Short mmCIF file of C-alpha atoms in Angstrom, two decimals:
data_model
loop_
_atom_site.label_atom_id
_atom_site.label_comp_id
_atom_site.label_asym_id
_atom_site.label_seq_id
_atom_site.Cartn_x
_atom_site.Cartn_y
_atom_site.Cartn_z
CA UNK A 1 -9.71 -14.93 5.93
CA UNK A 2 -6.22 -15.46 5.66
CA UNK A 3 -3.61 -13.26 4.19
CA UNK A 4 -0.01 -14.47 3.98
CA UNK A 5 1.66 -11.73 5.88
CA UNK A 6 4.90 -11.95 5.02
CA UNK A 7 6.08 -9.94 1.53
CA UNK A 8 9.19 -11.65 1.22
CA UNK A 9 6.73 -14.47 -0.35
CA UNK A 10 5.61 -11.36 -2.61
CA UNK A 11 8.53 -9.74 -3.73
CA UNK A 12 12.53 -10.29 -2.81
CA UNK A 13 15.36 -7.69 -1.91
CA UNK A 14 14.64 -4.74 0.06
CA UNK A 15 11.04 -4.33 -0.49
CA UNK A 16 10.33 -7.31 1.39
CA UNK A 17 12.76 -6.75 4.02
CA UNK A 18 11.47 -3.53 4.75
CA UNK A 19 7.72 -4.00 3.83
CA UNK A 20 5.01 -6.60 6.00
CA UNK A 21 1.61 -7.17 4.24
CA UNK A 22 -1.52 -6.41 6.28
CA UNK A 23 -3.96 -6.73 3.94
CA UNK A 24 -4.01 -6.82 -0.13
CA UNK A 25 -6.84 -5.08 -2.16
CA UNK A 26 -7.36 -6.33 -5.39
CA UNK A 27 -7.97 -3.25 -8.22
CA UNK A 28 -8.23 -5.90 -11.40
CA UNK A 29 -5.34 -7.17 -13.57
CA UNK A 30 -2.97 -4.43 -14.15
CA UNK A 31 -2.57 -3.00 -10.52
CA UNK A 32 -2.18 -4.99 -6.78
CA UNK A 33 -2.20 -2.88 -4.01
CA UNK A 34 -1.55 -4.32 -0.71
CA UNK A 35 -2.21 -1.92 2.93
CA UNK A 36 1.82 -2.61 4.41
CA UNK A 37 3.35 -1.10 7.39
CA UNK A 38 7.35 -0.93 7.27
CA UNK A 39 8.98 -2.42 9.69
CA UNK A 40 11.82 -1.28 11.83
CA UNK A 41 13.97 -2.96 14.25
CA UNK A 42 12.00 -5.39 14.16
CA UNK A 43 8.47 -3.57 14.55
CA UNK A 44 6.06 -2.24 12.63
CA UNK A 45 5.09 1.01 11.99
CA UNK A 46 3.52 3.32 9.94
CA UNK A 47 1.00 2.16 7.50
CA UNK A 48 1.82 2.20 4.14
CA UNK A 49 0.42 1.65 0.41
CA UNK A 50 2.29 -0.62 -1.81
CA UNK A 51 1.41 -0.32 -5.50
CA UNK A 52 2.24 -3.25 -7.73
CA UNK A 53 2.20 -2.52 -11.14
CA UNK A 54 1.43 -5.01 -14.08
CA UNK A 55 2.34 -2.93 -17.03
CA UNK A 56 5.05 -1.10 -17.24
CA UNK A 57 3.50 2.07 -18.76
CA UNK A 58 0.91 2.49 -15.78
CA UNK A 59 3.49 2.09 -13.31
CA UNK A 60 5.47 5.29 -15.79
CA UNK A 61 2.58 7.29 -15.64
CA UNK A 62 1.66 6.69 -12.28
CA UNK A 63 5.29 7.98 -10.78
CA UNK A 64 5.56 10.39 -13.16
CA UNK A 65 2.29 11.99 -12.05
CA UNK A 66 3.21 11.71 -8.34
CA UNK A 67 6.75 12.97 -8.81
CA UNK A 68 4.73 16.30 -10.54
CA UNK A 69 2.82 16.54 -7.17
CA UNK A 70 5.21 16.10 -4.79
CA UNK A 71 5.29 18.15 -1.54
CA UNK A 72 1.00 19.39 -2.77
CA UNK A 73 -1.40 19.96 0.40
CA UNK A 74 -3.10 17.19 0.59
CA UNK A 75 -2.46 15.02 -2.08
CA UNK A 76 -0.92 11.40 -1.18
CA UNK A 77 2.87 11.76 -0.91
CA UNK A 78 5.07 8.80 -3.17
CA UNK A 79 7.00 7.98 -0.42
CA UNK A 80 9.96 5.64 -2.54
CA UNK A 81 9.90 4.01 -6.15
CA UNK A 82 11.04 0.77 -7.26
CA UNK A 83 11.15 1.14 -10.97
CA UNK A 84 12.44 -2.27 -11.63
CA UNK A 85 9.64 -4.24 -9.65
CA UNK A 86 7.20 -1.57 -11.50
CA UNK A 87 6.06 -0.77 -7.86
CA UNK A 88 5.69 2.23 -5.83
CA UNK A 89 4.97 3.19 -2.10
CA UNK A 90 3.15 6.17 -1.08
CA UNK A 91 1.14 7.73 2.35
CA UNK A 92 -1.65 5.40 3.55
CA UNK A 93 -4.15 8.47 3.78
CA UNK A 94 -7.46 8.07 5.16
CA UNK A 95 -8.63 8.23 1.50
CA UNK A 96 -7.04 5.36 0.48
CA UNK A 97 -8.79 3.37 3.75
CA UNK A 98 -11.59 4.87 2.51
CA UNK A 99 -11.33 3.18 -0.97
CA UNK A 100 -9.42 0.01 1.20
CA UNK A 101 -13.62 -0.10 3.04
CA UNK A 102 -15.02 0.18 -0.29
CA UNK A 103 -13.89 -2.86 -1.37
CA UNK A 104 -15.05 -5.21 0.76
CA UNK A 105 -17.78 -6.02 2.82
CA UNK A 106 -19.67 -5.23 5.64
CA UNK A 107 -18.22 -7.61 8.15
CA UNK A 108 -14.87 -6.52 6.80
CA UNK A 109 -15.14 -2.68 6.95
CA UNK A 110 -15.81 -3.43 10.86
CA UNK A 111 -12.94 -4.85 11.60
CA UNK A 112 -10.77 -3.13 9.33
CA UNK A 113 -12.48 0.16 10.73
CA UNK A 114 -11.92 -1.48 14.88
CA UNK A 115 -7.95 -1.88 14.25
CA UNK A 116 -7.52 1.62 12.58
CA UNK A 117 -9.83 3.86 15.11
CA UNK A 118 -8.44 3.58 19.09
CA UNK A 119 -10.64 5.30 21.14
CA UNK A 120 -8.89 6.65 24.19
#
C-alpha cells in the first residue's frame, strides 16, 4: 500500500517543512497518528509520533497530561506542540512501535520490523 509521504499535503507551515510521514496509523475519528521523521538538512533523522486531534478537548487533555509528565522516567515525552492545529509531536518509543504493530497485519509488521531492527 502506498502512503502519501509528504506532510505538506496534510499539514501546512512549519509542521510540513519539519516532518515527513513514514506511515499513517488510523485510530478512529478523533485522533490521527503518524509515524514521522524529522527532516534536518534535507536528510531524515530521528523517528517521532505526530498526533493530530480532531476534537480540541482531547488535544487539551493529552497536552496537559504530557506537560505534567515532562522529564518523568520511562514515559513518552512530548517534543513539540502546535496548539492552533491540535498537533502534538512525541518521542517514538518502543511502546509506540508495538502499538503500531498491533494495528497491522502479519506481513506489514514484519516489513516494518525489518526496517527498524538493524543487524550488524
